[in-house]
PDB file of C-alpha atoms in Angstrom:
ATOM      1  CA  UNK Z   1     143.104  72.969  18.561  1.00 47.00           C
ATOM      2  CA  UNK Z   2     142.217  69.027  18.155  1.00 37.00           C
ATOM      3  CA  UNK Z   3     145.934  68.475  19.492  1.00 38.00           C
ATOM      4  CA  UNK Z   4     145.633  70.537  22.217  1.00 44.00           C
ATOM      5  CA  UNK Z   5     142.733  69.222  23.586  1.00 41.00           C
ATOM      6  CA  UNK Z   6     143.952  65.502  23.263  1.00 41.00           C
ATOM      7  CA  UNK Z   7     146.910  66.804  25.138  1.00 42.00           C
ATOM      8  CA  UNK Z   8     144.788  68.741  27.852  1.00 43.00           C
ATOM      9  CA  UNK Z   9     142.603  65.307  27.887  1.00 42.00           C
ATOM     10  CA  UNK Z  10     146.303  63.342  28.710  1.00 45.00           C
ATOM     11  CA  UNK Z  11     147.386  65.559  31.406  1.00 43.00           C
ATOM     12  CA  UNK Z  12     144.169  65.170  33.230  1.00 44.00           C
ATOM     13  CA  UNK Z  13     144.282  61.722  33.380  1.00 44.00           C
ATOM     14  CA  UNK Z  14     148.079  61.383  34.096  1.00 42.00           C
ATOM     15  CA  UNK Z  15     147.093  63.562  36.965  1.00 42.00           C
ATOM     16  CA  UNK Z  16     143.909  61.542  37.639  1.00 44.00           C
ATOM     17  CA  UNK Z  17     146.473  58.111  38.249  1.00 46.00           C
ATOM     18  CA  UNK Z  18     148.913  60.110  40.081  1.00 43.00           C
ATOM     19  CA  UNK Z  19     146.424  61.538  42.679  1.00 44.00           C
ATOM     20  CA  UNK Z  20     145.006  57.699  42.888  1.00 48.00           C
ATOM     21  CA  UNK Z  21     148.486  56.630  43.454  1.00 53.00           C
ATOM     22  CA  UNK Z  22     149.933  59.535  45.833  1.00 44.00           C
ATOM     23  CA  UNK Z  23     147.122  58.722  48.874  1.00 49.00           C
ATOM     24  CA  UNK Z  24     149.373  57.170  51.624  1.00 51.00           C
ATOM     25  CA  UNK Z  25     147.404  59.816  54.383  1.00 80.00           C
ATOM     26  CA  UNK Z  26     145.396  56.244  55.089  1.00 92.00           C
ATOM     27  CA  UNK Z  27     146.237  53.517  56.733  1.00 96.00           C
ATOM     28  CA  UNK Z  28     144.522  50.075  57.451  1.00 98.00           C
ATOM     29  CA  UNK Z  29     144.285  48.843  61.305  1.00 98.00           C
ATOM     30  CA  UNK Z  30     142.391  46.175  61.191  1.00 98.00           C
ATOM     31  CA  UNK Z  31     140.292  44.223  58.814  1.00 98.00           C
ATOM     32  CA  UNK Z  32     137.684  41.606  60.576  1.00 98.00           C
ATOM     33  CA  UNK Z  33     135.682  39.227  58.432  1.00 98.00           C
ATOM     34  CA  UNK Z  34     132.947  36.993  60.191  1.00 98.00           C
ATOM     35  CA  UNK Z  35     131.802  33.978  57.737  1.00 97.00           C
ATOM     36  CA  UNK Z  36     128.225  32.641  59.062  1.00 98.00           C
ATOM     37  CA  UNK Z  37     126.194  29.769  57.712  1.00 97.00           C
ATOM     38  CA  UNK Z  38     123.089  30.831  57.946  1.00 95.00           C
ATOM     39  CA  UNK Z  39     120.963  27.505  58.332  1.00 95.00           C
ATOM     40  CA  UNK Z  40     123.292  26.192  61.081  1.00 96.00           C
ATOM     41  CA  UNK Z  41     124.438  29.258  62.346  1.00 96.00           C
ATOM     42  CA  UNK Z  42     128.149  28.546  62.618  1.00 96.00           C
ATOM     43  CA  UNK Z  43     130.521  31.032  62.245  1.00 96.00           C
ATOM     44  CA  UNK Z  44     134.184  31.547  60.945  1.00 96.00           C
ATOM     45  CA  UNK Z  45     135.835  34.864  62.017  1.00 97.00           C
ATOM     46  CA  UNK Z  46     139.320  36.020  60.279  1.00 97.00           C
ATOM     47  CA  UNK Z  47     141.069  38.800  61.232  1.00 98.00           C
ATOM     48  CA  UNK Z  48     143.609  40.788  59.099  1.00 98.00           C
ATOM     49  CA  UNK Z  49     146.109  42.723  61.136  1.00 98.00           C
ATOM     50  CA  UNK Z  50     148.192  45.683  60.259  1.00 98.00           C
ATOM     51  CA  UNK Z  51     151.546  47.628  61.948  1.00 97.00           C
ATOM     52  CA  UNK Z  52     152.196  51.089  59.875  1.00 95.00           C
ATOM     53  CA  UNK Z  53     149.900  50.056  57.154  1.00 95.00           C
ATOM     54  CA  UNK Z  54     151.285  47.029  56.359  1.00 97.00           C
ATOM     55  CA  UNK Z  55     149.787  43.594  56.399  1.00 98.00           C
ATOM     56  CA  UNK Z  56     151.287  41.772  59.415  1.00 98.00           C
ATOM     57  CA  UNK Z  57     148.880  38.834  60.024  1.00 98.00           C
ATOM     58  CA  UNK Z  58     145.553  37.020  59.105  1.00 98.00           C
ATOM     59  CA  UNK Z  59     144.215  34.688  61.722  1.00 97.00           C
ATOM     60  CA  UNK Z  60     141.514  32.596  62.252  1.00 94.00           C
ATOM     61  CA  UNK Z  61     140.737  29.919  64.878  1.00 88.00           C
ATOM     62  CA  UNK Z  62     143.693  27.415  64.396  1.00 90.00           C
ATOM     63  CA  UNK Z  63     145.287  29.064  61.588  1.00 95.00           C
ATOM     64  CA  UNK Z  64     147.815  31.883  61.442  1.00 96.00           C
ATOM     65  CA  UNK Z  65     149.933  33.449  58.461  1.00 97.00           C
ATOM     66  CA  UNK Z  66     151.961  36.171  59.512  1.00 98.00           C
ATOM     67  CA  UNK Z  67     153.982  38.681  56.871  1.00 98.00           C
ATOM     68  CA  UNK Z  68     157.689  39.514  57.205  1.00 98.00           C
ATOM     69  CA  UNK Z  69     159.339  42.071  54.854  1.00 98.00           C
ATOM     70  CA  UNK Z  70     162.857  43.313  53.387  1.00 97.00           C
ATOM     71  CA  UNK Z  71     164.680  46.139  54.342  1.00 96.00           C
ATOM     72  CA  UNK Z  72     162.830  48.054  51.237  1.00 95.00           C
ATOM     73  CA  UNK Z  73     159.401  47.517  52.889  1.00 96.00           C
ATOM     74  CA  UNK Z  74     158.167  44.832  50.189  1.00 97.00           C
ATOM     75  CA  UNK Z  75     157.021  41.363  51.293  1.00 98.00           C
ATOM     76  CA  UNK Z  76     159.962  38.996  51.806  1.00 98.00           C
ATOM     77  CA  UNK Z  77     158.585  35.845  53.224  1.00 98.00           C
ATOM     78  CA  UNK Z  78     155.300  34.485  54.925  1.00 98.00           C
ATOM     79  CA  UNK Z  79     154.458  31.608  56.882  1.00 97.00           C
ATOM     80  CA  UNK Z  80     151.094  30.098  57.332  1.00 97.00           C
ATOM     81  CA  UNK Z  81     150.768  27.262  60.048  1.00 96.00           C
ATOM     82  CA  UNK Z  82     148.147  25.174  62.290  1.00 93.00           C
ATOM     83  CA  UNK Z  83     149.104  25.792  66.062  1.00 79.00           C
ATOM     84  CA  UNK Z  84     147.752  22.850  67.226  1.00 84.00           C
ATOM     85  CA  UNK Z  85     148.978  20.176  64.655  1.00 86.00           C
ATOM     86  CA  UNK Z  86     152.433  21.612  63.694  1.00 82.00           C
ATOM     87  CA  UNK Z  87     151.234  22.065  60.095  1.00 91.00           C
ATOM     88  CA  UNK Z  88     153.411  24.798  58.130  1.00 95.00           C
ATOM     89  CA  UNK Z  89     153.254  26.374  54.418  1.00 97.00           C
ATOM     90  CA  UNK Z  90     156.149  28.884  53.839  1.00 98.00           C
ATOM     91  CA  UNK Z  91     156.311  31.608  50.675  1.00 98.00           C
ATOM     92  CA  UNK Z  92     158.915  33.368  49.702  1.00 98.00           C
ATOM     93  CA  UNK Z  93     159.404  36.536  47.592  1.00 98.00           C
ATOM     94  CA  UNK Z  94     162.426  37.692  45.533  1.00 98.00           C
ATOM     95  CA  UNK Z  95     163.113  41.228  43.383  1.00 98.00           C
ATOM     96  CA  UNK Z  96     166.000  42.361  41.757  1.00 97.00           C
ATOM     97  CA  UNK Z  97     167.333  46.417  42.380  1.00 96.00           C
ATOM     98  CA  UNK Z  98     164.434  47.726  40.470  1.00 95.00           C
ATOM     99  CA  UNK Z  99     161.942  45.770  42.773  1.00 96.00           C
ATOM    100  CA  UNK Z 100     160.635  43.727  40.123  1.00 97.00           C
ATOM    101  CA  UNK Z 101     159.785  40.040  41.346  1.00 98.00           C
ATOM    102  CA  UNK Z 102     162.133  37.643  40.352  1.00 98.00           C
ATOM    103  CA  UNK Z 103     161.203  34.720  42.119  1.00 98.00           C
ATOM    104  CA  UNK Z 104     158.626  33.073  44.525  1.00 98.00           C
ATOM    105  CA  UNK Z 105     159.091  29.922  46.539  1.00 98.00           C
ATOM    106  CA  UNK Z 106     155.663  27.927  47.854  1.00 98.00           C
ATOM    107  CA  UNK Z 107     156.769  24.938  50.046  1.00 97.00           C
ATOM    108  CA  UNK Z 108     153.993  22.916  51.377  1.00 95.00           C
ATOM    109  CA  UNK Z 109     152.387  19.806  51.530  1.00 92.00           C
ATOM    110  CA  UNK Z 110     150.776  17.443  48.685  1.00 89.00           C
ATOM    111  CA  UNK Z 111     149.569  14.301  49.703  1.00 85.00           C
ATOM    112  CA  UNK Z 112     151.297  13.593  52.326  1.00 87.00           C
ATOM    113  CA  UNK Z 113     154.854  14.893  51.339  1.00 91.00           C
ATOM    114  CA  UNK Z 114     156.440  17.871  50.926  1.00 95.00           C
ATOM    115  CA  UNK Z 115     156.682  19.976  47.656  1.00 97.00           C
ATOM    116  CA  UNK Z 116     158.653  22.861  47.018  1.00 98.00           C
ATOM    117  CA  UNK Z 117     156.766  24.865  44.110  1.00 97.00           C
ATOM    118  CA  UNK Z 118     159.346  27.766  42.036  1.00 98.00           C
ATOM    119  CA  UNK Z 119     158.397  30.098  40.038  1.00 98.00           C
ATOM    120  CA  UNK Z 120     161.140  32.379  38.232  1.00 98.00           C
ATOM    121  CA  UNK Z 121     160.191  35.615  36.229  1.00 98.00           C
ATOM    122  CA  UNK Z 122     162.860  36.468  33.820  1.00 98.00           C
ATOM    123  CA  UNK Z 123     161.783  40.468  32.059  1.00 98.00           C
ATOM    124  CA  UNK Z 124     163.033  41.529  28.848  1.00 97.00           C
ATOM    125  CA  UNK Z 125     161.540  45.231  27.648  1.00 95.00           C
ATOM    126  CA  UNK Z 126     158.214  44.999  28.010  1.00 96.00           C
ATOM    127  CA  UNK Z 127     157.858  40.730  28.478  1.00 97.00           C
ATOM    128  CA  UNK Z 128     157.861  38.485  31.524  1.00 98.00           C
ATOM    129  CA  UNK Z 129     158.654  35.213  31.231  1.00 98.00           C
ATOM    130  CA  UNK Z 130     157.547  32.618  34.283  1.00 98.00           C
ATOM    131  CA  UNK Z 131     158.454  29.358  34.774  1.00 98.00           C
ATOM    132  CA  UNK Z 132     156.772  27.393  37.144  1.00 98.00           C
ATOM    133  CA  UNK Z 133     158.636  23.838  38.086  1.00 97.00           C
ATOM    134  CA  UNK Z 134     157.793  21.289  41.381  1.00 97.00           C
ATOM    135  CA  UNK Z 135     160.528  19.341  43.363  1.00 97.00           C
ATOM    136  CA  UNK Z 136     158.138  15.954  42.893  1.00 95.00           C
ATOM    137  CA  UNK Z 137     157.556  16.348  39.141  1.00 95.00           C
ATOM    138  CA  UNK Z 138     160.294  15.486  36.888  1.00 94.00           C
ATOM    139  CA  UNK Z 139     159.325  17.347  34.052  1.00 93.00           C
ATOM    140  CA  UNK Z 140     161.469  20.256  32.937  1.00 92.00           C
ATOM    141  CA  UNK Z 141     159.006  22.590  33.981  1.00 95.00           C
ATOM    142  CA  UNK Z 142     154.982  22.345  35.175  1.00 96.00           C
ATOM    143  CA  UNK Z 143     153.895  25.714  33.441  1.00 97.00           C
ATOM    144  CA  UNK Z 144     155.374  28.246  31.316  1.00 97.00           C
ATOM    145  CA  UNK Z 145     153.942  31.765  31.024  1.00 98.00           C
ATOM    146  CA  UNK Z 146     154.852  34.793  28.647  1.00 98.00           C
ATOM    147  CA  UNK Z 147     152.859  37.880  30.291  1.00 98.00           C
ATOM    148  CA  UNK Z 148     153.237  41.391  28.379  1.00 98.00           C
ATOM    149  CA  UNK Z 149     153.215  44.662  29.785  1.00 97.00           C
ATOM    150  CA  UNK Z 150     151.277  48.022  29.501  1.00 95.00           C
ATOM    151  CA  UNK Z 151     151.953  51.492  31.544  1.00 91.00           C
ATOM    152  CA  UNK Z 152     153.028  48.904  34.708  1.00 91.00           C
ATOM    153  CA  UNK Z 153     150.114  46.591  34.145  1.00 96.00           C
ATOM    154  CA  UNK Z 154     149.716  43.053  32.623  1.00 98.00           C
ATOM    155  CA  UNK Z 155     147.217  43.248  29.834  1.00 98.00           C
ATOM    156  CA  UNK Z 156     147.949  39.679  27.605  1.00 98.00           C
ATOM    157  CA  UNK Z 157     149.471  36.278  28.948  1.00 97.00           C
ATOM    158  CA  UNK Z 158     150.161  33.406  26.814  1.00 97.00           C
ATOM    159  CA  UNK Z 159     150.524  29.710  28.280  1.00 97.00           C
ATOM    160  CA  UNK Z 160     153.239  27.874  26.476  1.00 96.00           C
ATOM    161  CA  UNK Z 161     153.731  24.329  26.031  1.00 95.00           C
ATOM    162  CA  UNK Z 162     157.273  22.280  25.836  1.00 92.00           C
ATOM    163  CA  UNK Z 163     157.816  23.008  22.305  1.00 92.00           C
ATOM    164  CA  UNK Z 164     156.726  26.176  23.012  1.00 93.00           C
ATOM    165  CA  UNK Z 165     153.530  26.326  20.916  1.00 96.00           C
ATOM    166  CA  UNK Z 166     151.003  28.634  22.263  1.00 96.00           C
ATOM    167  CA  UNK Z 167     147.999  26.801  24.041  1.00 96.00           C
ATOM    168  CA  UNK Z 168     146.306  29.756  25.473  1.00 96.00           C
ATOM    169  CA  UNK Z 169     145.962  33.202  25.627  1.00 97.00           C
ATOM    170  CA  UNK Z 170     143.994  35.657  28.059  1.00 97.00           C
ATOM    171  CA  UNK Z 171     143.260  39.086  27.672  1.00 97.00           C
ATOM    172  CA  UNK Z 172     143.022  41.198  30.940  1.00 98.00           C
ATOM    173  CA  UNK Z 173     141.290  44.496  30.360  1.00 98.00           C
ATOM    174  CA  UNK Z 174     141.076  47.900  32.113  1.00 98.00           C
ATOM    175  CA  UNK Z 175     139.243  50.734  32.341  1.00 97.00           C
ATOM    176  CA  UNK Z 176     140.160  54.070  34.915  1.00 93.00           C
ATOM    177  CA  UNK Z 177     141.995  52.189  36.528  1.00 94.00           C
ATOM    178  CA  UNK Z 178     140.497  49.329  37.465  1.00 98.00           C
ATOM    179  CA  UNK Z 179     140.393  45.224  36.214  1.00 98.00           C
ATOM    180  CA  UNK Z 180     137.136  44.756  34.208  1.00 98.00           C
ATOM    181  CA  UNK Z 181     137.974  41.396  32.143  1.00 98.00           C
ATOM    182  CA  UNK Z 182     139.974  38.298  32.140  1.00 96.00           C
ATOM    183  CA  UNK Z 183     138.858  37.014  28.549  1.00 96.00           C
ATOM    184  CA  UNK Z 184     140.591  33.956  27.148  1.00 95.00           C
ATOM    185  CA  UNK Z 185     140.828  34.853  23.217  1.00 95.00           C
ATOM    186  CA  UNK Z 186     142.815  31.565  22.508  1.00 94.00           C
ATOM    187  CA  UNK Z 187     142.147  27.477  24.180  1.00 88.00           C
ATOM    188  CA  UNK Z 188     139.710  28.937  26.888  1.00 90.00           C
ATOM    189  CA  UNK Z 189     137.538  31.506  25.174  1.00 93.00           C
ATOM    190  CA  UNK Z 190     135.782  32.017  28.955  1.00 95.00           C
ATOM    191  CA  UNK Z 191     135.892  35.500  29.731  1.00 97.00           C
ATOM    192  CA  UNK Z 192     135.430  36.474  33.738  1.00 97.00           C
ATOM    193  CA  UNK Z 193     134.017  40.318  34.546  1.00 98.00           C
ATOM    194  CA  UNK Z 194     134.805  42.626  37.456  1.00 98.00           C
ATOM    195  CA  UNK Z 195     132.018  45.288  37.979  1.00 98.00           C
ATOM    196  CA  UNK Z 196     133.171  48.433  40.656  1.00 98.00           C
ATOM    197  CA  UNK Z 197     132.143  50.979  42.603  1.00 97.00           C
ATOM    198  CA  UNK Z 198     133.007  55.211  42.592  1.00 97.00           C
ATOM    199  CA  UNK Z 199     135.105  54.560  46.077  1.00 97.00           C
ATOM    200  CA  UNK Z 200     138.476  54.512  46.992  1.00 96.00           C
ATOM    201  CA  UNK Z 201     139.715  51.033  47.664  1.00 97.00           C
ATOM    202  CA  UNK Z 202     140.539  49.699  50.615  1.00 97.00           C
ATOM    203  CA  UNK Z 203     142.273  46.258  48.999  1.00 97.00           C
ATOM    204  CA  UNK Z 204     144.481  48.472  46.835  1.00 97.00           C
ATOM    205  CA  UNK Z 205     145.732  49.730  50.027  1.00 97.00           C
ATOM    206  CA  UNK Z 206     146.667  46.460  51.420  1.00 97.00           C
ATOM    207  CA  UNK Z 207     148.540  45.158  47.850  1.00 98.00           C
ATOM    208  CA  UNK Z 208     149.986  48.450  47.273  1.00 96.00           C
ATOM    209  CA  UNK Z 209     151.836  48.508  50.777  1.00 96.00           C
ATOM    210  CA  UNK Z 210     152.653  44.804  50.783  1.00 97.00           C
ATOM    211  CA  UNK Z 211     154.376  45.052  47.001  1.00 97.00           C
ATOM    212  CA  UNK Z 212     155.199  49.164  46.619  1.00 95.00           C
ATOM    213  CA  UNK Z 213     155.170  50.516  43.797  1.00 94.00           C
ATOM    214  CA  UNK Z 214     155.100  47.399  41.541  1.00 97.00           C
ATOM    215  CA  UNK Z 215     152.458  45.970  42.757  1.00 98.00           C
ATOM    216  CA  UNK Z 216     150.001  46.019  39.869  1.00 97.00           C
ATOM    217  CA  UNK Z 217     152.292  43.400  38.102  1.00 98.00           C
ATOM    218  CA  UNK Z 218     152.840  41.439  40.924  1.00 98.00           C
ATOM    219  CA  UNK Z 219     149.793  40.373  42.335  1.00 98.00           C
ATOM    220  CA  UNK Z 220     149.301  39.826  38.585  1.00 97.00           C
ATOM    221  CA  UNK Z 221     151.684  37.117  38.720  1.00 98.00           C
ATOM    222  CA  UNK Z 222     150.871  36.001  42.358  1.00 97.00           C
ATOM    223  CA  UNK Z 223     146.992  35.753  42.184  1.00 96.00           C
ATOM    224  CA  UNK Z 224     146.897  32.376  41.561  1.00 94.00           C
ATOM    225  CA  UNK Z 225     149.477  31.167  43.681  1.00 94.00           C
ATOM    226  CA  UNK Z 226     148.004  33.011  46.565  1.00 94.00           C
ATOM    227  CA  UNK Z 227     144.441  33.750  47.384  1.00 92.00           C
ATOM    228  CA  UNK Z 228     144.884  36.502  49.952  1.00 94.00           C
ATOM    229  CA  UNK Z 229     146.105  38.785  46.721  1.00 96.00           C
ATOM    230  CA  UNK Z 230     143.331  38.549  43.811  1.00 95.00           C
ATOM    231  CA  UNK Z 231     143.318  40.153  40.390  1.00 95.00           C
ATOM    232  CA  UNK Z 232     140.915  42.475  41.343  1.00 96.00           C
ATOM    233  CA  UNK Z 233     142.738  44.479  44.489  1.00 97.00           C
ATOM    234  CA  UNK Z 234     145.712  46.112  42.334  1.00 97.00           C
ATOM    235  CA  UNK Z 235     142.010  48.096  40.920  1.00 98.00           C
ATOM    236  CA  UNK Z 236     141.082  51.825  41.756  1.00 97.00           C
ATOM    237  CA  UNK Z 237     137.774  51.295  43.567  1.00 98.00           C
ATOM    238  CA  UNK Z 238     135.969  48.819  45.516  1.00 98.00           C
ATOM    239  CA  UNK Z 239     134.785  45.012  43.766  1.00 97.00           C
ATOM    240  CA  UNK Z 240     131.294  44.854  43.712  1.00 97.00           C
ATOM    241  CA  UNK Z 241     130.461  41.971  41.107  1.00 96.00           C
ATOM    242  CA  UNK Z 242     132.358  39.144  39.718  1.00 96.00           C
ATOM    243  CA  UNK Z 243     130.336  37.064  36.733  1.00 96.00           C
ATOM    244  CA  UNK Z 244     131.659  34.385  34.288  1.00 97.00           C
ATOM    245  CA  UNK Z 245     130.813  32.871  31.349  1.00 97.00           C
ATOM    246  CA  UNK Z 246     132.521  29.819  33.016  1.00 95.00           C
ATOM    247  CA  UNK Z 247     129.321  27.986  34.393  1.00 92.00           C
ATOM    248  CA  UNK Z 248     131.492  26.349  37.505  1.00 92.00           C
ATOM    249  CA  UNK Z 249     132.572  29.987  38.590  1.00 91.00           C
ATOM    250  CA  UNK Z 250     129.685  31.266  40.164  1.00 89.00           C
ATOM    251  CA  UNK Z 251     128.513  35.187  40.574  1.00 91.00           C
ATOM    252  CA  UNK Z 252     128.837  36.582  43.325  1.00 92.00           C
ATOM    253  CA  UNK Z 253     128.118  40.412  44.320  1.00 94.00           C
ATOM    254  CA  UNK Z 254     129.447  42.841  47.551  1.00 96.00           C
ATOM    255  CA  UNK Z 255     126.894  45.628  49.113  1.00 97.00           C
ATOM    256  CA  UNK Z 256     129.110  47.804  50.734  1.00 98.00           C
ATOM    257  CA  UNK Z 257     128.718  51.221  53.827  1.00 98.00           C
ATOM    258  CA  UNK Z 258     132.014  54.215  53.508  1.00 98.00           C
ATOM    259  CA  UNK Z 259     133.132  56.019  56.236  1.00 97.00           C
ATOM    260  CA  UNK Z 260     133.650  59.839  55.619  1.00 96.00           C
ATOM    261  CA  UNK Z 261     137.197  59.602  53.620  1.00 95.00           C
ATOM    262  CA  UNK Z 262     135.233  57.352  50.839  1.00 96.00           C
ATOM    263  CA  UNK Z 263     136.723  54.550  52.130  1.00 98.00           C
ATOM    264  CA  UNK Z 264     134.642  50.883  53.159  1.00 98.00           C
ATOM    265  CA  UNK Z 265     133.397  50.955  56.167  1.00 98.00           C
ATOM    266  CA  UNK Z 266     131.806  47.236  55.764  1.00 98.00           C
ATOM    267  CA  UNK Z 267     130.633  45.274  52.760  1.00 97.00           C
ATOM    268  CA  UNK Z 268     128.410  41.878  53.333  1.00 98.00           C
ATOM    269  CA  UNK Z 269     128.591  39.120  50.819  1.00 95.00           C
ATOM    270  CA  UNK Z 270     126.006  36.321  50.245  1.00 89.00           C
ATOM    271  CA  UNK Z 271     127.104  33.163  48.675  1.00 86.00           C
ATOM    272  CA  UNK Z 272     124.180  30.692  48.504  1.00 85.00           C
ATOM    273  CA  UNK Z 273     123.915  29.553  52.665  1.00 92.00           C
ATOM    274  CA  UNK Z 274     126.850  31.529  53.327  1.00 94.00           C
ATOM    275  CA  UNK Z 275     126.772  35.709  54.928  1.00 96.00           C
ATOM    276  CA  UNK Z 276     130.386  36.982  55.094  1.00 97.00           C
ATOM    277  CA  UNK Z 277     130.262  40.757  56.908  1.00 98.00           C
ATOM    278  CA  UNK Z 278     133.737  42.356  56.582  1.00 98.00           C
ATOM    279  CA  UNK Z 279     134.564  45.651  58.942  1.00 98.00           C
ATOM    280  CA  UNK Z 280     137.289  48.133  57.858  1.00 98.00           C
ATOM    281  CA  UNK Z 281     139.399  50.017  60.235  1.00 98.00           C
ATOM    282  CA  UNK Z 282     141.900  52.898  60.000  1.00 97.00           C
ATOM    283  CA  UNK Z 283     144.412  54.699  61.370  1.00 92.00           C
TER     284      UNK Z 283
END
């Protein structure tokens, strides 16, 4: 009877993560995000554009990145550049035939001159191995990470030094679905927490039609290489808290409105002078 019930208890939630995975009935339009200081009143507005779902552009006043994908649908390449200085920071995106990311490409600049920045992910069974090396270092390679793998998500990564000697580990945990901790159990013992609402995610969305159906370990392996994509969007529901034990990281919390499909409407952010309101459209 015990076994049955476990079993019963299985199915459900296999169910439960299919059902989260299987909504593609929604679509994101537009995304608008007006930064104000609130002692000077100046104001920053950033707009996220979408065509069929998919991330095509985020723009603010002098800056534009715009998105450009493969003939799968996954992100290929994007550029981000001033319009008035001629300024320009490409990314590119690699996957082999089973769409996992194989390598990413940053080229931009660093004090004064031009870097190209590689990273290579090499996967063996349930291991990813990334090496990280820079056209104006001339070290063998800048950063090497072993990441290992649970059910499609990264749950343990593992910085690595030239002789290959652990120097830290992390610990990323999860619970229905979504990121809850980053804890470093080895070097940095700092653990960062991710606190969530009962809603359906409007982030997920954007990762999950930028990457397809990898995208959990991607943006995994992109997050800190690119800020538009962080460790807590591949998560079920909507971010409401971030805390660390870290004392430079500051807290910071998101109120959020829904429209009638459980999706965010808005959310509002305060970050000491700083109001950031964010609007959510869909198609």
């Amino acid at each position: 009877m015990k076994k049955n019930l476990l079993a019963l208890l299985g199915f459900v939630f296999i169910f439960y993560v299919q059902a989260q995975e299987s909504d593609v009935s929604i679509k994101l339009k537009q995304i608008t995000s007006i930064e104000t200081n609130t002692k000077t009143g100046e104001y920053i507005t950033k707009k996220y554009t979408f065509q069929d779902g998919k991330l095509a552009s985020i723009k603010t006043s002098d800056i534009i990145q715009s998105f450009f994908y493969n003939s799968n649908g996954y992100l290929e390449r994007t550029v981000r550049e001033n319009e008035m200085s001629g300024w320009k920071e490409v990314a590119t995106y690699e996957y082999d035939n089973r769409h996992n990311l194989i390598k990413y490409v940053n080229e931009y600049e660093e004090g004064g001159k031009s870097v190209t920045k590689t990273i290579t992910y090499k996967y063996d069974g349930n291991k990813i191995r990334a090496i990280t090396k820079k056209s104006n270092s001339p070290l063998k390679f800048v950063q090497w990470i072993d990441y290992t793998l649970e059910n499609g998500r990264i749950v343990n990564e593992s910085e690595r030094d030239i002789n290959e000697k652990v120097i830290s580990n992390k610990r990323i945990d999860y619970i229905e679905g979504d990121l809850i901790a980053y804890k470093g159990v080895f070097g940095d013992r700092s653990t960062d927490s991710y606190d969530y609402d009962d809603k359906q995610s409007a982030m997920r969305l954007v990762v999950q039609n930028v990457f397809g159906k990898n995208y959990k370990t991607i943006v995994t392996l992109i997050a800190p290489h690119e800020k538009e994509f962080p460790l807590e969007s591949i998560s079920y529901h909507n971010f409401l808290k971030f805390s660390s034990t870290t004392p430079s990281k500051k807290e910071y919390q998101y109120t959020y409105t829904y429209n009638e499909m459980d999706y965010p409407k808005t959310h509002v952010e305060h970050t000491g002078l700083l109001k950031t309101i964010v609007s959510y459209e869909y198609e």
